[in-house]
Amino acid sequence: MTDKTKKKKWDYSDIAKWGPGKHEMGATIPESGTADDYETGGWRTERPIRDMEKCTSCMICFFGCPDSSIIVKEGKMQQEFDLKHCKGCGICAQVCPRDAIEMMNEIKVCKLEEK
Ligand code: SF4
Ligand code: SF4
């Protein structure tokens, strides 16, 4: 859960006005451990869909996911993913030994959900 009251360690409120000289080489990362504060799933083009009948809750996809987007409750895989952070990389589908995860086109899934 995002804590909007969390004090920032580094004031970057005027970051939009920064010129090239103020940014670090490569990237500006003002503080670590902020991934949970941002919704980074917006650029996903493919969405993982889990077939619960095939899934054995072996957890292999959980350890493979780089975005901690696999949801486990009481040792059991949940059908839904954390779509605010899942970037659709497909690693979970690749590592699943049961072929229980299928990557589907995000736009098609959204359209199906609208119906
Ligand atoms: S790797 Fe496959 S079988 Fe194992 S928990 Fe993930 S979806 Fe289920
Ligand atoms: S597609 Fe990638 S980011 Fe999304 S749940 Fe699977 S491994 Fe994690």
mmCIF file with all atom_site columns, C-alpha atoms and ligand atoms in Angstrom:
data_model
loop_
_atom_site.group_PDB
_atom_site.id
_atom_site.type_symbol
_atom_site.label_atom_id
_atom_site.label_alt_id
_atom_site.label_comp_id
_atom_site.label_asym_id
_atom_site.label_entity_id
_atom_site.label_seq_id
_atom_site.pdbx_PDB_ins_code
_atom_site.Cartn_x
_atom_site.Cartn_y
_atom_site.Cartn_z
_atom_site.occupancy
_atom_site.B_iso_or_equiv
_atom_site.pdbx_formal_charge
_atom_site.auth_seq_id
_atom_site.auth_comp_id
_atom_site.auth_asym_id
_atom_site.auth_atom_id
_atom_site.pdbx_PDB_model_num
ATOM   1   C  CA  . MET A 1 1   ? 0.000   0.000   0.000   1.00 0.00 ? 1   MET A CA  1
ATOM   2   C  CA  . THR A 1 2   ? 1.343   3.430   -0.928  1.00 0.00 ? 2   THR A CA  1
ATOM   3   C  CA  . ASP A 1 3   ? 2.086   5.713   1.993   1.00 0.00 ? 3   ASP A CA  1
ATOM   4   C  CA  . LYS A 1 4   ? 1.568   9.245   0.645   1.00 0.00 ? 4   LYS A CA  1
ATOM   5   C  CA  . THR A 1 5   ? 2.699   10.753  3.953   1.00 0.00 ? 5   THR A CA  1
ATOM   6   C  CA  . LYS A 1 6   ? 6.119   9.083   3.780   1.00 0.00 ? 6   LYS A CA  1
ATOM   7   C  CA  . LYS A 1 7   ? 8.810   11.750  3.953   1.00 0.00 ? 7   LYS A CA  1
ATOM   8   C  CA  . LYS A 1 8   ? 11.071  11.822  0.906   1.00 0.00 ? 8   LYS A CA  1
ATOM   9   C  CA  . LYS A 1 9   ? 14.778  11.540  1.678   1.00 0.00 ? 9   LYS A CA  1
ATOM   10  C  CA  . TRP A 1 10  ? 15.704  13.770  -1.202  1.00 0.00 ? 10  TRP A CA  1
ATOM   11  C  CA  . ASP A 1 11  ? 13.731  16.794  -2.367  1.00 0.00 ? 11  ASP A CA  1
ATOM   12  C  CA  . TYR A 1 12  ? 13.091  16.288  -6.050  1.00 0.00 ? 12  TYR A CA  1
ATOM   13  C  CA  . SER A 1 13  ? 9.808   18.244  -6.144  1.00 0.00 ? 13  SER A CA  1
ATOM   14  C  CA  . ASP A 1 14  ? 11.283  20.495  -8.849  1.00 0.00 ? 14  ASP A CA  1
ATOM   15  C  CA  . ILE A 1 15  ? 12.678  17.604  -10.919 1.00 0.00 ? 15  ILE A CA  1
ATOM   16  C  CA  . ALA A 1 16  ? 10.751  18.771  -13.998 1.00 0.00 ? 16  ALA A CA  1
ATOM   17  C  CA  . LYS A 1 17  ? 12.931  21.904  -14.048 1.00 0.00 ? 17  LYS A CA  1
ATOM   18  C  CA  . TRP A 1 18  ? 16.230  20.066  -13.765 1.00 0.00 ? 18  TRP A CA  1
ATOM   19  C  CA  . GLY A 1 19  ? 18.601  20.414  -16.655 1.00 0.00 ? 19  GLY A CA  1
ATOM   20  C  CA  . PRO A 1 20  ? 20.883  17.611  -17.872 1.00 0.00 ? 20  PRO A CA  1
ATOM   21  C  CA  . GLY A 1 21  ? 23.678  18.699  -15.517 1.00 0.00 ? 21  GLY A CA  1
ATOM   22  C  CA  . LYS A 1 22  ? 21.696  17.930  -12.375 1.00 0.00 ? 22  LYS A CA  1
ATOM   23  C  CA  . HIS A 1 23  ? 20.821  14.321  -13.249 1.00 0.00 ? 23  HIS A CA  1
ATOM   24  C  CA  . GLU A 1 24  ? 23.134  11.461  -12.391 1.00 0.00 ? 24  GLU A CA  1
ATOM   25  C  CA  . MET A 1 25  ? 24.627  9.512   -15.299 1.00 0.00 ? 25  MET A CA  1
ATOM   26  C  CA  . GLY A 1 26  ? 22.139  6.888   -16.475 1.00 0.00 ? 26  GLY A CA  1
ATOM   27  C  CA  . ALA A 1 27  ? 19.220  7.585   -14.184 1.00 0.00 ? 27  ALA A CA  1
ATOM   28  C  CA  . THR A 1 28  ? 18.094  9.636   -11.228 1.00 0.00 ? 28  THR A CA  1
ATOM   29  C  CA  . ILE A 1 29  ? 16.905  7.360   -8.428  1.00 0.00 ? 29  ILE A CA  1
ATOM   30  C  CA  . PRO A 1 30  ? 16.272  9.665   -5.469  1.00 0.00 ? 30  PRO A CA  1
ATOM   31  C  CA  . GLU A 1 31  ? 15.773  6.891   -2.945  1.00 0.00 ? 31  GLU A CA  1
ATOM   32  C  CA  . SER A 1 32  ? 15.616  3.126   -2.880  1.00 0.00 ? 32  SER A CA  1
ATOM   33  C  CA  . GLY A 1 33  ? 12.648  0.917   -2.103  1.00 0.00 ? 33  GLY A CA  1
ATOM   34  C  CA  . THR A 1 34  ? 10.080  3.120   -3.827  1.00 0.00 ? 34  THR A CA  1
ATOM   35  C  CA  . ALA A 1 35  ? 8.732   0.589   -6.354  1.00 0.00 ? 35  ALA A CA  1
ATOM   36  C  CA  . ASP A 1 36  ? 5.578   0.092   -4.325  1.00 0.00 ? 36  ASP A CA  1
ATOM   37  C  CA  . ASP A 1 37  ? 4.820   3.827   -4.508  1.00 0.00 ? 37  ASP A CA  1
ATOM   38  C  CA  . TYR A 1 38  ? 4.353   3.864   -8.265  1.00 0.00 ? 38  TYR A CA  1
ATOM   39  C  CA  . GLU A 1 39  ? 2.012   2.069   -10.629 1.00 0.00 ? 39  GLU A CA  1
ATOM   40  C  CA  . THR A 1 40  ? 4.419   0.624   -13.142 1.00 0.00 ? 40  THR A CA  1
ATOM   41  C  CA  . GLY A 1 41  ? 2.090   -1.856  -14.831 1.00 0.00 ? 41  GLY A CA  1
ATOM   42  C  CA  . GLY A 1 42  ? 0.854   0.774   -17.268 1.00 0.00 ? 42  GLY A CA  1
ATOM   43  C  CA  . TRP A 1 43  ? 3.248   -0.154  -20.050 1.00 0.00 ? 43  TRP A CA  1
ATOM   44  C  CA  . ARG A 1 44  ? 2.274   -3.840  -20.003 1.00 0.00 ? 44  ARG A CA  1
ATOM   45  C  CA  . THR A 1 45  ? 1.317   -5.139  -23.461 1.00 0.00 ? 45  THR A CA  1
ATOM   46  C  CA  . GLU A 1 46  ? 0.679   -8.722  -22.365 1.00 0.00 ? 46  GLU A CA  1
ATOM   47  C  CA  . ARG A 1 47  ? -1.159  -9.930  -19.283 1.00 0.00 ? 47  ARG A CA  1
ATOM   48  C  CA  . PRO A 1 48  ? -0.556  -13.230 -17.480 1.00 0.00 ? 48  PRO A CA  1
ATOM   49  C  CA  . ILE A 1 49  ? -3.645  -15.385 -17.046 1.00 0.00 ? 49  ILE A CA  1
ATOM   50  C  CA  . ARG A 1 50  ? -3.403  -18.320 -14.632 1.00 0.00 ? 50  ARG A CA  1
ATOM   51  C  CA  . ASP A 1 51  ? -5.289  -21.578 -15.122 1.00 0.00 ? 51  ASP A CA  1
ATOM   52  C  CA  . MET A 1 52  ? -6.045  -22.595 -11.542 1.00 0.00 ? 52  MET A CA  1
ATOM   53  C  CA  . GLU A 1 53  ? -6.875  -26.140 -12.619 1.00 0.00 ? 53  GLU A CA  1
ATOM   54  C  CA  . LYS A 1 54  ? -3.300  -26.661 -13.834 1.00 0.00 ? 54  LYS A CA  1
ATOM   55  C  CA  . CYS A 1 55  ? -1.572  -24.685 -11.056 1.00 0.00 ? 55  CYS A CA  1
ATOM   56  C  CA  . THR A 1 56  ? -0.118  -26.715 -8.186  1.00 0.00 ? 56  THR A CA  1
ATOM   57  C  CA  . SER A 1 57  ? 1.022   -23.675 -6.111  1.00 0.00 ? 57  SER A CA  1
ATOM   58  C  CA  . CYS A 1 58  ? 4.630   -24.812 -6.522  1.00 0.00 ? 58  CYS A CA  1
ATOM   59  C  CA  . MET A 1 59  ? 5.766   -21.139 -6.199  1.00 0.00 ? 59  MET A CA  1
ATOM   60  C  CA  . ILE A 1 60  ? 8.288   -21.256 -9.062  1.00 0.00 ? 60  ILE A CA  1
ATOM   61  C  CA  . CYS A 1 61  ? 6.593   -18.317 -10.787 1.00 0.00 ? 61  CYS A CA  1
ATOM   62  C  CA  . PHE A 1 62  ? 6.618   -16.389 -7.503  1.00 0.00 ? 62  PHE A CA  1
ATOM   63  C  CA  . PHE A 1 63  ? 10.403  -16.601 -7.264  1.00 0.00 ? 63  PHE A CA  1
ATOM   64  C  CA  . GLY A 1 64  ? 10.846  -15.774 -10.949 1.00 0.00 ? 64  GLY A CA  1
ATOM   65  C  CA  . CYS A 1 65  ? 8.729   -12.625 -11.017 1.00 0.00 ? 65  CYS A CA  1
ATOM   66  C  CA  . PRO A 1 66  ? 10.971  -9.518  -10.992 1.00 0.00 ? 66  PRO A CA  1
ATOM   67  C  CA  . ASP A 1 67  ? 8.107   -7.259  -9.909  1.00 0.00 ? 67  ASP A CA  1
ATOM   68  C  CA  . SER A 1 68  ? 6.671   -9.186  -6.959  1.00 0.00 ? 68  SER A CA  1
ATOM   69  C  CA  . SER A 1 69  ? 3.376   -9.323  -8.805  1.00 0.00 ? 69  SER A CA  1
ATOM   70  C  CA  . ILE A 1 70  ? 2.469   -12.911 -7.979  1.00 0.00 ? 70  ILE A CA  1
ATOM   71  C  CA  . ILE A 1 71  ? -0.057  -12.961 -5.146  1.00 0.00 ? 71  ILE A CA  1
ATOM   72  C  CA  . VAL A 1 72  ? 0.121   -15.754 -2.572  1.00 0.00 ? 72  VAL A CA  1
ATOM   73  C  CA  . LYS A 1 73  ? -2.204  -16.062 0.405   1.00 0.00 ? 73  LYS A CA  1
ATOM   74  C  CA  . GLU A 1 74  ? -1.687  -18.693 3.086   1.00 0.00 ? 74  GLU A CA  1
ATOM   75  C  CA  . GLY A 1 75  ? 0.643   -20.673 0.831   1.00 0.00 ? 75  GLY A CA  1
ATOM   76  C  CA  . LYS A 1 76  ? -1.829  -20.769 -2.058  1.00 0.00 ? 76  LYS A CA  1
ATOM   77  C  CA  . MET A 1 77  ? -1.436  -19.062 -5.394  1.00 0.00 ? 77  MET A CA  1
ATOM   78  C  CA  . GLN A 1 78  ? -4.177  -16.585 -6.139  1.00 0.00 ? 78  GLN A CA  1
ATOM   79  C  CA  . GLN A 1 79  ? -5.661  -16.377 -9.605  1.00 0.00 ? 79  GLN A CA  1
ATOM   80  C  CA  . GLU A 1 80  ? -5.193  -12.617 -9.870  1.00 0.00 ? 80  GLU A CA  1
ATOM   81  C  CA  . PHE A 1 81  ? -1.854  -10.840 -10.308 1.00 0.00 ? 81  PHE A CA  1
ATOM   82  C  CA  . ASP A 1 82  ? -0.793  -7.445  -8.987  1.00 0.00 ? 82  ASP A CA  1
ATOM   83  C  CA  . LEU A 1 83  ? -1.587  -5.639  -12.223 1.00 0.00 ? 83  LEU A CA  1
ATOM   84  C  CA  . LYS A 1 84  ? -0.468  -2.268  -10.829 1.00 0.00 ? 84  LYS A CA  1
ATOM   85  C  CA  . HIS A 1 85  ? 3.091   -3.573  -10.983 1.00 0.00 ? 85  HIS A CA  1
ATOM   86  C  CA  . CYS A 1 86  ? 3.139   -6.539  -13.407 1.00 0.00 ? 86  CYS A CA  1
ATOM   87  C  CA  . LYS A 1 87  ? 4.948   -5.398  -16.565 1.00 0.00 ? 87  LYS A CA  1
ATOM   88  C  CA  . GLY A 1 88  ? 3.965   -8.409  -18.633 1.00 0.00 ? 88  GLY A CA  1
ATOM   89  C  CA  . CYS A 1 89  ? 7.507   -9.721  -19.039 1.00 0.00 ? 89  CYS A CA  1
ATOM   90  C  CA  . GLY A 1 90  ? 6.230   -13.300 -19.302 1.00 0.00 ? 90  GLY A CA  1
ATOM   91  C  CA  . ILE A 1 91  ? 8.862   -14.851 -17.038 1.00 0.00 ? 91  ILE A CA  1
ATOM   92  C  CA  . CYS A 1 92  ? 6.147   -16.476 -14.900 1.00 0.00 ? 92  CYS A CA  1
ATOM   93  C  CA  . ALA A 1 93  ? 4.692   -18.176 -17.976 1.00 0.00 ? 93  ALA A CA  1
ATOM   94  C  CA  . GLN A 1 94  ? 8.143   -19.280 -19.131 1.00 0.00 ? 94  GLN A CA  1
ATOM   95  C  CA  . VAL A 1 95  ? 9.177   -20.860 -15.840 1.00 0.00 ? 95  VAL A CA  1
ATOM   96  C  CA  . CYS A 1 96  ? 5.901   -22.592 -15.005 1.00 0.00 ? 96  CYS A CA  1
ATOM   97  C  CA  . PRO A 1 97  ? 6.448   -26.349 -15.301 1.00 0.00 ? 97  PRO A CA  1
ATOM   98  C  CA  . ARG A 1 98  ? 2.708   -26.947 -15.738 1.00 0.00 ? 98  ARG A CA  1
ATOM   99  C  CA  . ASP A 1 99  ? 2.051   -24.379 -18.493 1.00 0.00 ? 99  ASP A CA  1
ATOM   100 C  CA  . ALA A 1 100 ? -0.520  -22.905 -16.151 1.00 0.00 ? 100 ALA A CA  1
ATOM   101 C  CA  . ILE A 1 101 ? 0.102   -19.294 -17.181 1.00 0.00 ? 101 ILE A CA  1
ATOM   102 C  CA  . GLU A 1 102 ? -0.757  -17.915 -20.581 1.00 0.00 ? 102 GLU A CA  1
ATOM   103 C  CA  . MET A 1 103 ? 0.263   -14.450 -21.739 1.00 0.00 ? 103 MET A CA  1
ATOM   104 C  CA  . MET A 1 104 ? -2.603  -12.674 -23.464 1.00 0.00 ? 104 MET A CA  1
ATOM   105 C  CA  . ASN A 1 105 ? -2.728  -9.399  -25.375 1.00 0.00 ? 105 ASN A CA  1
ATOM   106 C  CA  . GLU A 1 106 ? -3.549  -6.675  -22.837 1.00 0.00 ? 106 GLU A CA  1
ATOM   107 C  CA  . ILE A 1 107 ? -5.884  -4.735  -25.121 1.00 0.00 ? 107 ILE A CA  1
ATOM   108 C  CA  . LYS A 1 108 ? -7.864  -7.864  -25.996 1.00 0.00 ? 108 LYS A CA  1
ATOM   109 C  CA  . VAL A 1 109 ? -8.222  -8.754  -22.307 1.00 0.00 ? 109 VAL A CA  1
ATOM   110 C  CA  . CYS A 1 110 ? -9.380  -5.215  -21.491 1.00 0.00 ? 110 CYS A CA  1
ATOM   111 C  CA  . LYS A 1 111 ? -11.981 -5.370  -24.248 1.00 0.00 ? 111 LYS A CA  1
ATOM   112 C  CA  . LEU A 1 112 ? -13.227 -8.736  -22.995 1.00 0.00 ? 112 LEU A CA  1
ATOM   113 C  CA  . GLU A 1 113 ? -13.514 -7.294  -19.480 1.00 0.00 ? 113 GLU A CA  1
ATOM   114 C  CA  . GLU A 1 114 ? -15.599 -4.376  -20.762 1.00 0.00 ? 114 GLU A CA  1
ATOM   115 C  CA  . LYS A 1 115 ? -18.261 -6.737  -22.160 1.00 0.00 ? 115 LYS A CA  1
HETATM 116 S  S1  . SF4 B 2 .   ? 4.865   -22.008 -11.547 1.00 0.00 ? 1   SF4 B S1  1
HETATM 117 FE FE1 . SF4 B 2 .   ? 2.943   -22.676 -12.480 1.00 0.00 ? 1   SF4 B FE1 1
HETATM 118 S  S2  . SF4 B 2 .   ? 2.238   -24.399 -11.222 1.00 0.00 ? 1   SF4 B S2  1
HETATM 119 FE FE2 . SF4 B 2 .   ? 3.809   -23.309 -10.059 1.00 0.00 ? 1   SF4 B FE2 1
HETATM 120 S  S3  . SF4 B 2 .   ? 2.667   -21.839 -8.794  1.00 0.00 ? 1   SF4 B S3  1
HETATM 121 FE FE3 . SF4 B 2 .   ? 3.224   -20.768 -10.671 1.00 0.00 ? 1   SF4 B FE3 1
HETATM 122 S  S4  . SF4 B 2 .   ? 1.460   -21.042 -12.026 1.00 0.00 ? 1   SF4 B S4  1
HETATM 123 FE FE4 . SF4 B 2 .   ? 1.271   -22.559 -10.408 1.00 0.00 ? 1   SF4 B FE4 1
HETATM 124 S  S1  . SF4 B 2 .   ? 4.442   -11.216 -16.413 1.00 0.00 ? 2   SF4 B S1  1
HETATM 125 FE FE1 . SF4 B 2 .   ? 6.421   -10.758 -15.414 1.00 0.00 ? 2   SF4 B FE1 1
HETATM 126 S  S2  . SF4 B 2 .   ? 5.932   -9.094  -14.002 1.00 0.00 ? 2   SF4 B S2  1
HETATM 127 FE FE2 . SF4 B 2 .   ? 3.986   -10.015 -14.567 1.00 0.00 ? 2   SF4 B FE2 1
HETATM 128 S  S3  . SF4 B 2 .   ? 3.569   -11.534 -13.000 1.00 0.00 ? 2   SF4 B S3  1
HETATM 129 FE FE3 . SF4 B 2 .   ? 4.635   -12.587 -14.677 1.00 0.00 ? 2   SF4 B FE3 1
HETATM 130 S  S4  . SF4 B 2 .   ? 6.793   -12.529 -14.120 1.00 0.00 ? 2   SF4 B S4  1
HETATM 131 FE FE4 . SF4 B 2 .   ? 5.745   -11.006 -12.855 1.00 0.00 ? 2   SF4 B FE4 1
#
